[in-house]
Short mmCIF file of C-alpha atoms in Angstrom, two decimals:
data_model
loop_
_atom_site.label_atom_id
_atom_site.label_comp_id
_atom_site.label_asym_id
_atom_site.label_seq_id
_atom_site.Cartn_x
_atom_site.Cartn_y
_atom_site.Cartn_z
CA UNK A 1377 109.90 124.72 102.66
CA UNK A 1378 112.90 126.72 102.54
CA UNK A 1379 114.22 127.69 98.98
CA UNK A 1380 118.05 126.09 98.66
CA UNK A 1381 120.90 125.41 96.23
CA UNK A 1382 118.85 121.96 96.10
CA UNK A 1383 115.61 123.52 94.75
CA UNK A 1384 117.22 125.42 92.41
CA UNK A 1385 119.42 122.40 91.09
CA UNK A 1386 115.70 120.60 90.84
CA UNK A 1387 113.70 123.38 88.93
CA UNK A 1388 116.16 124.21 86.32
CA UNK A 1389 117.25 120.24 85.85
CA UNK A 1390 113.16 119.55 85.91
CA UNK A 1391 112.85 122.72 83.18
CA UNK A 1392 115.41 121.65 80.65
CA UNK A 1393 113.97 118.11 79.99
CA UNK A 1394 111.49 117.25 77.98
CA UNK A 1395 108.31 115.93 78.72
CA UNK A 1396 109.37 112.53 77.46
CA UNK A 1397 110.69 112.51 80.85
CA UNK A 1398 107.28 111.46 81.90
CA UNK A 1399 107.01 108.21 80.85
CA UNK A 1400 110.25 107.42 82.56
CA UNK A 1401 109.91 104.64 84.76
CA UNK A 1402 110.02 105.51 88.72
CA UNK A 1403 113.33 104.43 89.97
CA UNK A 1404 114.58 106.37 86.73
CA UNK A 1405 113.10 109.42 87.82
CA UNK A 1406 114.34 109.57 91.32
CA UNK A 1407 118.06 108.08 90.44
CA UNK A 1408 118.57 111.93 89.05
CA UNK A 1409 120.81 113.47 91.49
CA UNK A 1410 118.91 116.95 91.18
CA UNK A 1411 115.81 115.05 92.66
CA UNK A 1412 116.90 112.92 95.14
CA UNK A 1413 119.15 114.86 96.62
CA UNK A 1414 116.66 117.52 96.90
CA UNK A 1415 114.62 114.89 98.84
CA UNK A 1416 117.35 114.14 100.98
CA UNK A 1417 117.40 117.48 101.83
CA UNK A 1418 113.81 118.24 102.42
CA UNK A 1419 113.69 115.00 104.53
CA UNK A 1420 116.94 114.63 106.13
CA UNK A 1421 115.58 113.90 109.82
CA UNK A 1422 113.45 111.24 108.27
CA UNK A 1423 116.18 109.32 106.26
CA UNK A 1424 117.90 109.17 109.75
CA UNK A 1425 115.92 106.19 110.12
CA UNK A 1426 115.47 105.23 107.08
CA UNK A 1427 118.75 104.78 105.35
CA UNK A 1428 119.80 102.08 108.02
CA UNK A 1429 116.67 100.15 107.51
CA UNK A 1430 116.68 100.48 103.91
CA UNK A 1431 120.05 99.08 104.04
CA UNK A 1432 119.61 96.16 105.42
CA UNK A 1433 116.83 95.43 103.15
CA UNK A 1434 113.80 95.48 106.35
CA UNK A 1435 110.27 95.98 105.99
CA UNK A 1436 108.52 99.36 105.33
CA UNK A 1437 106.19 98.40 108.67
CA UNK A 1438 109.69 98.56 111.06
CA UNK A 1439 110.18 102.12 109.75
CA UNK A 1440 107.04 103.12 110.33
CA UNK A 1441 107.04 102.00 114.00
CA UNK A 1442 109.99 103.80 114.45
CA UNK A 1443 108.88 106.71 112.79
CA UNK A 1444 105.99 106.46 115.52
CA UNK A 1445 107.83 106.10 118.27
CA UNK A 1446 110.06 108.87 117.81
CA UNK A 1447 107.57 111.97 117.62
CA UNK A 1448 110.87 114.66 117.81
CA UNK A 1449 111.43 113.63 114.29
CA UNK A 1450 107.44 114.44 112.65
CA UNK A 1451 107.61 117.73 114.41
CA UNK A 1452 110.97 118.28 112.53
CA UNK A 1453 109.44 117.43 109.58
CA UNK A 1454 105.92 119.35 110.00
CA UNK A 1455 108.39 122.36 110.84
CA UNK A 1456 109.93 122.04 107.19
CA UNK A 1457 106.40 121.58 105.92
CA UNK A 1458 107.44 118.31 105.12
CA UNK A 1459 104.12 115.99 103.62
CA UNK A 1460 104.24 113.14 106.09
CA UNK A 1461 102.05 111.07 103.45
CA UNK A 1462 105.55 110.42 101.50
CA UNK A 1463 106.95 108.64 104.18
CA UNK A 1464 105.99 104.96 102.63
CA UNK A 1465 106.90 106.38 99.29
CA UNK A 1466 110.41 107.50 100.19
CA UNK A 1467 111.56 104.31 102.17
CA UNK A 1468 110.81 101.95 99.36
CA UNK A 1469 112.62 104.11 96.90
CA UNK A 1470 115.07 104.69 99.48
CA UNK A 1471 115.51 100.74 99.58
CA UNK A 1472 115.86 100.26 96.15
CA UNK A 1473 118.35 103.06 95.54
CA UNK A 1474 120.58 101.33 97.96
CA UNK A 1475 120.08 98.17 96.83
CA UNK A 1476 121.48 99.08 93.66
CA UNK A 1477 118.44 96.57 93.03
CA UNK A 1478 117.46 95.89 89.23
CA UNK A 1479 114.51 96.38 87.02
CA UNK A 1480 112.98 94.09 85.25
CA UNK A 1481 111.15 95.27 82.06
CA UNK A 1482 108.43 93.07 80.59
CA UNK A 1483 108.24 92.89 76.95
CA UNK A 1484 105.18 93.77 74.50
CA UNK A 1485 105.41 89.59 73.68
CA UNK A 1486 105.26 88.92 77.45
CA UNK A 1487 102.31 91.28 78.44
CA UNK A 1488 99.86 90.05 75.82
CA UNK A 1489 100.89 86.37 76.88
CA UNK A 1490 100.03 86.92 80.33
CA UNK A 1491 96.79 88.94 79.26
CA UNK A 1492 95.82 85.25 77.50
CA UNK A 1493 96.77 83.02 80.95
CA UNK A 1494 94.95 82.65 83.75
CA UNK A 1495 95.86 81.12 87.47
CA UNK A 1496 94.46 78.07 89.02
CA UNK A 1497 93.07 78.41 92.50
CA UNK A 1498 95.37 75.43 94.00
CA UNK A 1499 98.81 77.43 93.52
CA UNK A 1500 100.27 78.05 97.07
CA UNK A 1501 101.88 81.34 98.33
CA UNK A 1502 105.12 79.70 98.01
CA UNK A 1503 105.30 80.50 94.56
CA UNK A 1504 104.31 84.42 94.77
CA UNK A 1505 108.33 85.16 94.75
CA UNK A 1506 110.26 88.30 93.57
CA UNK A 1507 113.52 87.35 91.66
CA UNK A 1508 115.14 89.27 94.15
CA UNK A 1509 113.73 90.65 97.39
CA UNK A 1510 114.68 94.24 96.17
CA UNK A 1511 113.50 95.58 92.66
CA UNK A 1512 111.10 96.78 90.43
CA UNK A 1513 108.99 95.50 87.77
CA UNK A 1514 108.12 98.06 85.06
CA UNK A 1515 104.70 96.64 82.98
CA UNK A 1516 105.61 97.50 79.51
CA UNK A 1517 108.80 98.95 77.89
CA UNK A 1518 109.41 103.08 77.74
CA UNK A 1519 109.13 103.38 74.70
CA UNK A 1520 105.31 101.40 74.53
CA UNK A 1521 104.44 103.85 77.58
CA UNK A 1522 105.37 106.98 75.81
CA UNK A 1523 103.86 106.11 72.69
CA UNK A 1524 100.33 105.54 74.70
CA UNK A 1525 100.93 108.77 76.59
CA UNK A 1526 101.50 111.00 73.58
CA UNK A 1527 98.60 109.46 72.17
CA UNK A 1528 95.99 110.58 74.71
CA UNK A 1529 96.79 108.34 77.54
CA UNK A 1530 95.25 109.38 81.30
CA UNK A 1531 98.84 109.23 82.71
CA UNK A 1532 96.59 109.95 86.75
CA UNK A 1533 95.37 106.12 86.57
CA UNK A 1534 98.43 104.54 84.64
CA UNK A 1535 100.27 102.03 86.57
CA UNK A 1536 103.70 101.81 85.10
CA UNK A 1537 105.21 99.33 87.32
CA UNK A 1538 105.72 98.51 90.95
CA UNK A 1539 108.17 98.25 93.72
CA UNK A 1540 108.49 94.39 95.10
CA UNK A 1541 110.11 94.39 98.25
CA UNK A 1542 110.52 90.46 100.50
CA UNK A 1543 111.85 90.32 104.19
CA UNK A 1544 111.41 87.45 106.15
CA UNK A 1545 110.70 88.32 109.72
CA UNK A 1546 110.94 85.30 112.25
CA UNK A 1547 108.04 87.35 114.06
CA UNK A 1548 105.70 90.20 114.24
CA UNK A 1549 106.15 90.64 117.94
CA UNK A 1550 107.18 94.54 117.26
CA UNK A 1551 104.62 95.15 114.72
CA UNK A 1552 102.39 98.27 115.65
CA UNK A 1553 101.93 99.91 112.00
CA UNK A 1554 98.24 98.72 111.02
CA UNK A 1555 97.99 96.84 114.09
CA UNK A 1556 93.96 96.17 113.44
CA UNK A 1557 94.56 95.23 110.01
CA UNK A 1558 96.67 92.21 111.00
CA UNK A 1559 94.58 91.15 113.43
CA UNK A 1560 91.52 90.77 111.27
CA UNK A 1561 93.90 89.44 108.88
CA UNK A 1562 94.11 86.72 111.92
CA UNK A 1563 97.89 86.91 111.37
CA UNK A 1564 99.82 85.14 114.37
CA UNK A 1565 102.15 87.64 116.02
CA UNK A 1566 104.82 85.20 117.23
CA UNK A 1567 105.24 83.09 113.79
CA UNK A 1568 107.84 83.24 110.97
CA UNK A 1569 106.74 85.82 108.13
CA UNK A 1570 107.23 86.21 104.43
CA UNK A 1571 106.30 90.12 103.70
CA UNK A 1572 105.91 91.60 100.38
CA UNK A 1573 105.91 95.21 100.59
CA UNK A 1574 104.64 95.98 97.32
CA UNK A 1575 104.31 99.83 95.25
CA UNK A 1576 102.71 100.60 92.49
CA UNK A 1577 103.63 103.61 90.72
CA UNK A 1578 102.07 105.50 88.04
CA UNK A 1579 103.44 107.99 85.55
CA UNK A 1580 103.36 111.71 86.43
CA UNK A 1581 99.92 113.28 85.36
CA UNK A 1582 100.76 117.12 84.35
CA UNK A 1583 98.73 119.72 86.56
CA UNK A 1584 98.17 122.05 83.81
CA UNK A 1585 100.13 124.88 85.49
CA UNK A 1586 103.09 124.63 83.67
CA UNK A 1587 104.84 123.84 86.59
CA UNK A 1588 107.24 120.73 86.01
CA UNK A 1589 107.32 119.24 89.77
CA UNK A 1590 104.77 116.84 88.58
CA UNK A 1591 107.63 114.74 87.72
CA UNK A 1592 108.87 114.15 91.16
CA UNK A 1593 104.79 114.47 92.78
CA UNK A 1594 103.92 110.81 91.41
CA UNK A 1595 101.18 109.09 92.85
CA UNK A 1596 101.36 105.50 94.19
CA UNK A 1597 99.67 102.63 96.01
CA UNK A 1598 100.71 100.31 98.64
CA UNK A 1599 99.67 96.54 99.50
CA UNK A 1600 101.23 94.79 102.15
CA UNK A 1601 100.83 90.92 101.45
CA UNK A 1602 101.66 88.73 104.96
CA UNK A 1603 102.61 85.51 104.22
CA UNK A 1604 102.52 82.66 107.16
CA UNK A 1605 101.42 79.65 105.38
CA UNK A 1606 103.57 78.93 102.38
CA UNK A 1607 100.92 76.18 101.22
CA UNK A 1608 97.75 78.52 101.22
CA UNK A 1609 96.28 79.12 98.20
CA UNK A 1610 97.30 81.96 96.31
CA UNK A 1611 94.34 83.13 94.91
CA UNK A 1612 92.35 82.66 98.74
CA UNK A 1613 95.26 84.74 100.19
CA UNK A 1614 95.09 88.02 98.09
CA UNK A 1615 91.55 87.81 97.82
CA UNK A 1616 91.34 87.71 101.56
CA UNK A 1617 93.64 90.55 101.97
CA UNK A 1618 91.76 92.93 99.75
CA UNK A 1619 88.83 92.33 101.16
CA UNK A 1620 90.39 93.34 104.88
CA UNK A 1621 91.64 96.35 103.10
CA UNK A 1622 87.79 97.62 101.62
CA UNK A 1623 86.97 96.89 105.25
CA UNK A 1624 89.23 98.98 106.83
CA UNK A 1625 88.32 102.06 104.15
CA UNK A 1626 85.00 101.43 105.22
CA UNK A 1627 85.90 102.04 108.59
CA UNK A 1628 87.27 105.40 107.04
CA UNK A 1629 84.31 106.86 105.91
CA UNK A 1630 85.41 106.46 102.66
CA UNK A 1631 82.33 105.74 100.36
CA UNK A 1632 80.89 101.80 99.34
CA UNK A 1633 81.48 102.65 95.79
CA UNK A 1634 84.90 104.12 95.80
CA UNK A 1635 85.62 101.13 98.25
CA UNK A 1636 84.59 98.88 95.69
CA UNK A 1637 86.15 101.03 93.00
CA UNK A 1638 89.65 100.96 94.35
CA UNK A 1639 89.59 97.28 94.90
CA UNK A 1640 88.80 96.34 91.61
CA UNK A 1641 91.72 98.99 90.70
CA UNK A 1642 94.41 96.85 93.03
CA UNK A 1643 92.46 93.54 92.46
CA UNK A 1644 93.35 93.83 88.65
CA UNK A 1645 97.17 94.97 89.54
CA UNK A 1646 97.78 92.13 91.92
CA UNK A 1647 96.33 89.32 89.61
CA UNK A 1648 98.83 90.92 87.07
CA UNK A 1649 102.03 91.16 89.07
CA UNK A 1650 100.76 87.40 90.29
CA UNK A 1651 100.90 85.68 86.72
CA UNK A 1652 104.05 87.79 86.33
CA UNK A 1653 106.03 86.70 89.13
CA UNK A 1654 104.74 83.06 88.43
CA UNK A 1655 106.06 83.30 84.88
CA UNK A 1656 109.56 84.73 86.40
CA UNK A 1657 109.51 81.34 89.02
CA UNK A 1658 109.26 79.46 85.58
CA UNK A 1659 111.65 81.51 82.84
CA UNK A 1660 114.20 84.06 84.03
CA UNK A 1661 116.45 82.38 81.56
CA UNK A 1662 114.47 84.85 78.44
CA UNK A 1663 115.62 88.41 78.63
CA UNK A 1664 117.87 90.98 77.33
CA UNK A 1665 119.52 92.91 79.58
CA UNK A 1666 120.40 96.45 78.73
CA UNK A 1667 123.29 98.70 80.49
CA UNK A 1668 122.21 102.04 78.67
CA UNK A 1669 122.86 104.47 82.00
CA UNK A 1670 125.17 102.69 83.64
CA UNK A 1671 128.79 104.53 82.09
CA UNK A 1672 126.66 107.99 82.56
CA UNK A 1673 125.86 107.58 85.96
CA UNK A 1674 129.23 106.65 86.90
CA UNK A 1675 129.97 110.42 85.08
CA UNK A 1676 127.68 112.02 86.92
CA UNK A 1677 128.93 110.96 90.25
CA UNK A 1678 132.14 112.95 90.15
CA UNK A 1679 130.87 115.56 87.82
CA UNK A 1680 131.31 119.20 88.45
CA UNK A 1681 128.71 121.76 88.81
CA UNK A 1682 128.84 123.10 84.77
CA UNK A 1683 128.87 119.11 83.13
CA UNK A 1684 126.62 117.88 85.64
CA UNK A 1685 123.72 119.51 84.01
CA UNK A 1686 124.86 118.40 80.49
CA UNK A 1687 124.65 115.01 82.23
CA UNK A 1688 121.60 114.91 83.61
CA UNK A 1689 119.61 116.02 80.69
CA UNK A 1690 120.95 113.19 78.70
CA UNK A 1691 120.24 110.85 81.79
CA UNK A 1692 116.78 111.66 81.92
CA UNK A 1693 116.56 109.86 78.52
CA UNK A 1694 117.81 106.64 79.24
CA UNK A 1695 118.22 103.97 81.88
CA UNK A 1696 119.03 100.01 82.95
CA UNK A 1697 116.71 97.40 82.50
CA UNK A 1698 116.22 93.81 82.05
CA UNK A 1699 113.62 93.07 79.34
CA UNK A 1700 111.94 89.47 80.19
CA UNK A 1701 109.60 87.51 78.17
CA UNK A 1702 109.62 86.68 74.41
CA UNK A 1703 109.61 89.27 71.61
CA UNK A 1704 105.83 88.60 69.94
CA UNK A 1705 103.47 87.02 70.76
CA UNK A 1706 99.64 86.66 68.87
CA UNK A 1707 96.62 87.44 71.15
CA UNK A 1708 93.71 84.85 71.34
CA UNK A 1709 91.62 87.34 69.73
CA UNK A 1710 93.12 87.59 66.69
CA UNK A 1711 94.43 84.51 65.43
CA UNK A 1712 90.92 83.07 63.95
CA UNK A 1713 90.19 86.59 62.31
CA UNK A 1714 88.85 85.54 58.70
CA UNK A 1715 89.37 81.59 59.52
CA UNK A 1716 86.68 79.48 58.02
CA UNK A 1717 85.81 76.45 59.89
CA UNK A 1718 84.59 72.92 58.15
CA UNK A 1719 81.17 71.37 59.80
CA UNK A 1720 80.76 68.69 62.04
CA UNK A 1721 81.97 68.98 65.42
CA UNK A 1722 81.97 72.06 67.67
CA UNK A 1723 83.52 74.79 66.02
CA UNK A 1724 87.60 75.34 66.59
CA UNK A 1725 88.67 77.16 69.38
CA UNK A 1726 91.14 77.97 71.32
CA UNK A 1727 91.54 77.12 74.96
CA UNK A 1728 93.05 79.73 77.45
CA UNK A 1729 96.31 79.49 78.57
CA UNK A 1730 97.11 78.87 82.42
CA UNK A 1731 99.43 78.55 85.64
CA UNK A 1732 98.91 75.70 87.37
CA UNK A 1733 100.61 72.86 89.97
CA UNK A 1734 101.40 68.94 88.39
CA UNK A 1735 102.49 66.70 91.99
CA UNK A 1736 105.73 65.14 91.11
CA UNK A 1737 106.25 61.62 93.08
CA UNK A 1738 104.08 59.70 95.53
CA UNK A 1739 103.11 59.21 98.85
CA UNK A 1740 104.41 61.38 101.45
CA UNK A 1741 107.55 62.19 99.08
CA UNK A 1742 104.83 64.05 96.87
CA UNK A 1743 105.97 67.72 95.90
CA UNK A 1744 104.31 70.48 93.94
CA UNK A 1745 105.36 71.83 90.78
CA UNK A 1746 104.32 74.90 89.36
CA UNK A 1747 103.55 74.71 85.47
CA UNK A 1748 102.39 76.83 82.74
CA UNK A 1749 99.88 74.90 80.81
CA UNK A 1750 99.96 76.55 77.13
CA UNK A 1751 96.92 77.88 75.15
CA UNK A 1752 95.90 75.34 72.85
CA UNK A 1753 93.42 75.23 69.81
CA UNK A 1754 90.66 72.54 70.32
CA UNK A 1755 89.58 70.86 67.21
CA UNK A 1756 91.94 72.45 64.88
CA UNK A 1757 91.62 69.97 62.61
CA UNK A 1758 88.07 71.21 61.82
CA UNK A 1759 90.11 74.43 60.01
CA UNK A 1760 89.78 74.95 56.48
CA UNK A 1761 93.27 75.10 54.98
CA UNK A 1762 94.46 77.94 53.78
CA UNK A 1763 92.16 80.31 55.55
CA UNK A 1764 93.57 80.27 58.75
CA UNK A 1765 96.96 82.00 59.80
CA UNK A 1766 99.65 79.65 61.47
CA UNK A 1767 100.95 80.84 64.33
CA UNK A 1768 103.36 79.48 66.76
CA UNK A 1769 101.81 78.98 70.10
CA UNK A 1770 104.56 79.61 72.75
#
């Protein structure tokens, strides 16, 4: 890769901040003009394609076919030393950057909540909705991250958030990008699919050289969920789509127990981002939203060469974001800690929250309706009084 005016602008932007920086989320990172313009650069025959797509909001699997069938382009890039394995990485970013899409932040409350809630197996795919089809849901707040980062924290298998991205394509009739995996996913090529092109990110890991690129090297992982039959069962649908996926590793070479390693790794991420886009179908009315970049990126726009700098150090410390989800919230496991219980019956205990679907009307006219049942505490009146805590369940 040839050393430019863009390089430099990178290096000494990706020297002067501090490693706080890390625990940025994602689409923070890459909004820094020093970085993604550098990209630009480095992949300019790519984003050819790309920045069309991205605009109009398509699928990551339409790039990809076009990036196939034009073979003038990957020789450009393998002639600038170019790492074709970015490719899905920089077309979702891509897509968000011109989306302008937003991020949705879920708070410390939220995240235990969810951690206490399971899903019922009769919710269908209908429900597994982004709020919009372009954006990105970051797992915790910044400041949370950094705090477990300084502390010790393996940033290499942290999963700060993920890229949602929904297109509905009447048909599939020009799909050629993981051709086998659709088939065994017995997906029919000439009906009307929901895609959700989904990335998770996770926060830089530092390389121990010193050197600072490990800010813009992050690594990620990509899930394509195909969805055909709105009514389907959630839970039947992703499970059946990770299992295709450990099949076609297998196919690989790569080893049983990494297979089986990796998809308990995504398993765990989906069922997360599941309960949290349920939650988001039921409350997007609970949130604070929070414009702390948006005056200094309108600066650095227009900036010239000696402010932009200035700018972009004090970017790197703040950004937009819509915190979702209440403010507290009590986990399961600690709300009996030093309760005392009176005899009798069973013991009091508390019963786990879930998402689940109540069928409003009757007949043919009968629709689903997805609920959140709360947790509840079974036989509190068995509690001594005064040696229990009262909490508000939420």
């Amino acid at each position: 890769m040839y050393i430019t005016a863009h390089h430099k602008q990178r290096e000494e932007f990706l020297n002067s901040v501090h490693s706080d920086f890390q625990a940025m989320p994602l689409p923070r990172r890459w909004a820094i003009p020093s970085i993604y313009e550098c990209a630009l650069y480095d992949y300019a025959p790519a984003y050819k394609l790309i920045d069309p797509l991205a605009k109009a909001q398509r699928p990551l699997f339409e790039f990809i076919d076009q990036m196939n069938a034009n073979q003038s382009i990957i020789h450009q890039l393998m002639d600038r030393n170019a790492e074709l394995g970015q490719l899905h990485f920089l077309y979702m970013t891509r897509r968000h950057q011109l989306a302008k899409a937003p991020l949705f932040t879920v708070s410390e409350g939220l995240s235990k909540m969810l951690e206490d809630t399971g899903v019922k197996s009769d919710i269908p795919a209908k429900f597994l909705c982004p709020p919009f089809k372009t954006c990105y849901l970051e797992f915790e707040p910044y400041e949370t991250r950094l705090a477990k980062l300084n502390a010790g924290g393996v940033a290499d298998h942290y999963p700060e958030g993920c890229y949602i991205q929904e297109t509905i394509c009447e048909d599939l009739g020009h799909m050629d990008a993981d051709l086998d995996v659709c088939k065994a996913m017995n997906l029919d090529f000439s009906a009307r699919t929901r895609i959700l092109d989904i990335m998770f990110s996770y926060a830089p890991c530092k390389d121990g050289s010193g050197n600072n690129d490990y800010h813009v090297q992050s690594r990620y992982a990509a899930v394509r969920i195909s969805i055909q039959d709105e009514e389907a069962s959630l839970t039947q649908l992703v499970s059946h789509q990770l299992d295709v996926i450990a099949q076609e590793q297998l196919k690989r070479g790569v080893s049983p127990q990494r297979v089986e390693e990796n998809a308990e790794h995504i398993k765990k991420m989906i069922v997360d981002l599941s309960k949290l886009l349920l939650y988001l179908n039921l409350n997007l009315r609970d949130q604070v939203v929070e414009k702390r970049a948006e005056a200094l990126d309108l600066k650095l726009k227009d900036a010239n060469p000696k402010k932009r700098a200035k700018l972009e150090r004090q970017a790197a410390k703040v950004y937009d974001r819509i915190i979702i989800g209440p403010k507290s919230y009590i986990p399961i496991s600690e709300r009996f800690q030093g309760a005392e219980y009176g005899q009798g019956r069973r013991k009091p205990h508390f019963r786990r929250g879930t998402f689940g679907i109540r069928w409003k009307g009757t007949g043919e006219d009968k629709t689903p309706e997805l609920v959140r049942i709360s947790e509840s505490i079974v036989n509190k009146d068995l509690m001594v009084d005064g040696s229990a805590l009262d909490y508000e369940i939420r």
